[in-house]
PDB file of C-alpha atoms in Angstrom:
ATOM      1  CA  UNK A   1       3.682  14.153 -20.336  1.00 93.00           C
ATOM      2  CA  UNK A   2       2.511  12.323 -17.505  1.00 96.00           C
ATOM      3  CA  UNK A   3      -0.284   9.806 -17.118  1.00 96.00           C
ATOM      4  CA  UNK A   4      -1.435  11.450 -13.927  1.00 97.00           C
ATOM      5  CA  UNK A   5      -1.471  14.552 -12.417  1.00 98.00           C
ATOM      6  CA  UNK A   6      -1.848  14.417  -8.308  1.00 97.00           C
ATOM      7  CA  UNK A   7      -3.342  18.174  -7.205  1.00 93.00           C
ATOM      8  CA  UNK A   8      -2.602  18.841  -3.695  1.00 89.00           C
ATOM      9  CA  UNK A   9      -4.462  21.641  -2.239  1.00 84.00           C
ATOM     10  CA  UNK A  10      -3.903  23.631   1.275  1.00 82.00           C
ATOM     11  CA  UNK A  11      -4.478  26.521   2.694  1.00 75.00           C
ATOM     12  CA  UNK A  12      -3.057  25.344   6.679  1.00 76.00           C
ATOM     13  CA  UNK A  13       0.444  26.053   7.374  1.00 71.00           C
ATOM     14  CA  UNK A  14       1.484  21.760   7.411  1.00 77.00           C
ATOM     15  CA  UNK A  15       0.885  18.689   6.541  1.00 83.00           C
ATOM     16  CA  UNK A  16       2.107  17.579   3.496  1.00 90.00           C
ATOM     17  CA  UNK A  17       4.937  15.423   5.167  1.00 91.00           C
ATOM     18  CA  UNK A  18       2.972  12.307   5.001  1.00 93.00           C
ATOM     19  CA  UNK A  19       1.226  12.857   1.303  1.00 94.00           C
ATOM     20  CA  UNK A  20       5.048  13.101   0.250  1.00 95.00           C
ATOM     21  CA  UNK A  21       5.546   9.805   2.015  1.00 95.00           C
ATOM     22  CA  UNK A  22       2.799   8.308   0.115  1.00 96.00           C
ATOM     23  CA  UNK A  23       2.816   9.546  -2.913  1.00 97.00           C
ATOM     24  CA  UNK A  24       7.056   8.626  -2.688  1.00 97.00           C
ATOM     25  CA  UNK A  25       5.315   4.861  -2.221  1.00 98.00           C
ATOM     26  CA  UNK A  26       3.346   4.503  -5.008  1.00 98.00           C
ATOM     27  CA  UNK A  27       3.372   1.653  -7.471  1.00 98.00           C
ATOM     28  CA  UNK A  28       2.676   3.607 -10.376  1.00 97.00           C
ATOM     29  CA  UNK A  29       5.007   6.330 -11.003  1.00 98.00           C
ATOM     30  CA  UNK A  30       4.057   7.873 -13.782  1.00 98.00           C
ATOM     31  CA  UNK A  31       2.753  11.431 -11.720  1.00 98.00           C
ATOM     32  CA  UNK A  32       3.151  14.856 -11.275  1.00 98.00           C
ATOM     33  CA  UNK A  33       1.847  16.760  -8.252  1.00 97.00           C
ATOM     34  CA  UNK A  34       0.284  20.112  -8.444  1.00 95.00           C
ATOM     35  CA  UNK A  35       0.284  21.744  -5.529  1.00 92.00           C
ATOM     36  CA  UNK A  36      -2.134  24.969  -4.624  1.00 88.00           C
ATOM     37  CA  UNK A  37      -1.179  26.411  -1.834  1.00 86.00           C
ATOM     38  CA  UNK A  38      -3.004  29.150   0.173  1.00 80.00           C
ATOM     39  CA  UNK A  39       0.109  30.049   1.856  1.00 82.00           C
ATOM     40  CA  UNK A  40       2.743  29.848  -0.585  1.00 85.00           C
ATOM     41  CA  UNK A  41       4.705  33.429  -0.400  1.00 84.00           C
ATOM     42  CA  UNK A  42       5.362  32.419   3.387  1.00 87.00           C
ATOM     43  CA  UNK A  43       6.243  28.819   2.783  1.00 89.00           C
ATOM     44  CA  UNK A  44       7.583  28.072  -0.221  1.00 92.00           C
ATOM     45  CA  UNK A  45      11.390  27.211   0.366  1.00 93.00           C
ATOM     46  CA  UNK A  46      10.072  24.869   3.517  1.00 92.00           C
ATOM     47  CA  UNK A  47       7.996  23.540   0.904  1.00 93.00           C
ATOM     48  CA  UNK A  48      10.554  22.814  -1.588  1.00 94.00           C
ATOM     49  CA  UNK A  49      13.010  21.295   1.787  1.00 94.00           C
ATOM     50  CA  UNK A  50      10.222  18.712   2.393  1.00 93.00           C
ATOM     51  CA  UNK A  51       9.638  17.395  -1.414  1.00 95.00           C
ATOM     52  CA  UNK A  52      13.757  17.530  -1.703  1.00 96.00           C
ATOM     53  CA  UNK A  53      13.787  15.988   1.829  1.00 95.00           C
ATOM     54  CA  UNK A  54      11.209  12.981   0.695  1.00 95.00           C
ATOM     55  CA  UNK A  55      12.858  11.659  -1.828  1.00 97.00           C
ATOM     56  CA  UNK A  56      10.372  12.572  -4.485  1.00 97.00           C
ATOM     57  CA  UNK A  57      11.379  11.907  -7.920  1.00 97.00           C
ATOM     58  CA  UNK A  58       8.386  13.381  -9.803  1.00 97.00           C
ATOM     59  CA  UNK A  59       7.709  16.615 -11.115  1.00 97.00           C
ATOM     60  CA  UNK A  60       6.522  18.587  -8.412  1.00 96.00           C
ATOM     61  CA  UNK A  61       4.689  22.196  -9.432  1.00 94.00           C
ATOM     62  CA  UNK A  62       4.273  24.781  -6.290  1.00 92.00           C
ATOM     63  CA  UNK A  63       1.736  27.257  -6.897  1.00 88.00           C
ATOM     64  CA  UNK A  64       0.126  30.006  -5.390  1.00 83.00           C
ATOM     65  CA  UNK A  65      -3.788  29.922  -4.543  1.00 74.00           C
ATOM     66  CA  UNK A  66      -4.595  31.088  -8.020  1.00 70.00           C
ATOM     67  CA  UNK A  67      -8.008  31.086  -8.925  1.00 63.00           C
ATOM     68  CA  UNK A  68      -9.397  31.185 -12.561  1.00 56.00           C
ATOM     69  CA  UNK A  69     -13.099  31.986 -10.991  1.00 51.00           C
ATOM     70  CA  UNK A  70     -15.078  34.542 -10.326  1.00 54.00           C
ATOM     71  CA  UNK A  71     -15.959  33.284  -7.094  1.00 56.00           C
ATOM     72  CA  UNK A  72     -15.765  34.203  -3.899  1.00 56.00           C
ATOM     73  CA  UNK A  73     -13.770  31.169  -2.088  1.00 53.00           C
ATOM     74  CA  UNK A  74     -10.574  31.947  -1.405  1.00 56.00           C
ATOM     75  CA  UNK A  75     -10.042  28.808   0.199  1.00 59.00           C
ATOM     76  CA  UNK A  76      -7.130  26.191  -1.463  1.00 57.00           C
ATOM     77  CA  UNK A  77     -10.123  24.365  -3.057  1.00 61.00           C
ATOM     78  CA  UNK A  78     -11.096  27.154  -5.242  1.00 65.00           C
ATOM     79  CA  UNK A  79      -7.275  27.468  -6.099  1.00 73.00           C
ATOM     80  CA  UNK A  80      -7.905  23.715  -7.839  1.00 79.00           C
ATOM     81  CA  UNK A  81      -8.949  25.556 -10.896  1.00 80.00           C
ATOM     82  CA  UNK A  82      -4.965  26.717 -11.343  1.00 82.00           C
ATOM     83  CA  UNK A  83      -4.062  22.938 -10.917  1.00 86.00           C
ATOM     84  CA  UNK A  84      -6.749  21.705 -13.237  1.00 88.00           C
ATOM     85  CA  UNK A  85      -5.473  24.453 -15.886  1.00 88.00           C
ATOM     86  CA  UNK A  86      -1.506  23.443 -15.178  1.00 90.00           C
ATOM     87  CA  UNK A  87      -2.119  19.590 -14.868  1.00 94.00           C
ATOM     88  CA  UNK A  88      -0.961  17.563 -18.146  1.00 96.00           C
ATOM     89  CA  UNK A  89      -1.622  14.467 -16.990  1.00 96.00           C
ATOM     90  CA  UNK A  90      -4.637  12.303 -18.586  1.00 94.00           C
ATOM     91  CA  UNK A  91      -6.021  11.529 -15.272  1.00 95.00           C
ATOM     92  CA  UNK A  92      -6.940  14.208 -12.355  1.00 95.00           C
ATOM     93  CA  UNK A  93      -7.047  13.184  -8.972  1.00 94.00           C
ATOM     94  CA  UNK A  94      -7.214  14.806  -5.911  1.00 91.00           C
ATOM     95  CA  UNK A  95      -5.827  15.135  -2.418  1.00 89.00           C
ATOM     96  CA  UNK A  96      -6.081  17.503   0.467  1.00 84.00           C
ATOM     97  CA  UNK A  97      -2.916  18.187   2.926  1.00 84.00           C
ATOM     98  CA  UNK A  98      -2.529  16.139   5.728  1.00 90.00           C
ATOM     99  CA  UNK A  99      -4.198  12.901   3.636  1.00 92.00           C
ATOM    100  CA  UNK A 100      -1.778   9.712   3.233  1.00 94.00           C
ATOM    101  CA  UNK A 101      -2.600   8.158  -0.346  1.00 95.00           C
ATOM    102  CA  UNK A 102      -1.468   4.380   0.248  1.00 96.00           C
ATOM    103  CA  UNK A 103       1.255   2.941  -2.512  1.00 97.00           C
ATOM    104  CA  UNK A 104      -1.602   1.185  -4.769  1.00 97.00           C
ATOM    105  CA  UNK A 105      -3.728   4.401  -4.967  1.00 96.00           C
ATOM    106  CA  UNK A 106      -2.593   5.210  -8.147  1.00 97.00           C
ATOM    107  CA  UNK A 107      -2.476   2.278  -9.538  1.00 96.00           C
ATOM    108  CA  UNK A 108      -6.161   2.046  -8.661  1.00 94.00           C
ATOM    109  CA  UNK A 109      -7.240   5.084 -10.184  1.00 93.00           C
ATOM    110  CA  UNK A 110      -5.517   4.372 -13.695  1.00 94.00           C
ATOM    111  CA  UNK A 111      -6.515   0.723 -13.439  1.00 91.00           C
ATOM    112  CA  UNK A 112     -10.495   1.828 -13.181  1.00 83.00           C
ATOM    113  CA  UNK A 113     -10.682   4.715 -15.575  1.00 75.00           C
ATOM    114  CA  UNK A 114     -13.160   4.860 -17.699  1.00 66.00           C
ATOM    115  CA  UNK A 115     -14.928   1.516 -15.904  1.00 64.00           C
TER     116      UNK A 115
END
């Protein structure tokens, strides 16, 4: 299992390029990534190109924009509910497409938990 689980949420058609490149630089590497996306049935195998293109040794989980509400959002952020129900990771944090997470993010996160 994990120490972390990274959930990635989007429901735009781009911009997880540069979240692969920093989540590819991070100090700690003891990750997964969940990512909910709103517009996985037409993006999926570009999706997959650009993890296998990064260099991304993690376990990487591609969802669709599941939600485990009632609600009525059916926005990526309400799909979060499918990552928080798939993460195994100790530690939850969060990132939206298009967001660059630099290479001691991580580290941070596990370093304050529970501070």
């Amino acid at each position: 299992m994990p120490r972390v689980t990274v959930t990635l949420g989007s429901n735009r058609p781009g911009g997880i390029d540069i979240t692969l490149v920093g989540l590819c630089a991070q100090s700690f590497k003891d990750f997964e990534v969940v990512f909910v996306d709103g517009r996985y049935h037409q993006r999926h195998a570009q999706v997959l190109e650009a993890v296998e293109r990064s260099g991304l040794k993690q376990a990487f989980i591609h969802v669709p924009n599941h939600r485990y509400s009632d609600g009525p959002w059916g926005t990526a952020c309400a799909g979060y509910n499918t990552a928080f129900a798939l993460a195994a990771g100790d530690l939850i944090v969060m990132l939206l497409d298009y967001a660059y997470a630099r290479p001691d993010w991580l580290e941070r996160h596990v370093e304050h938990e529970g501070k």
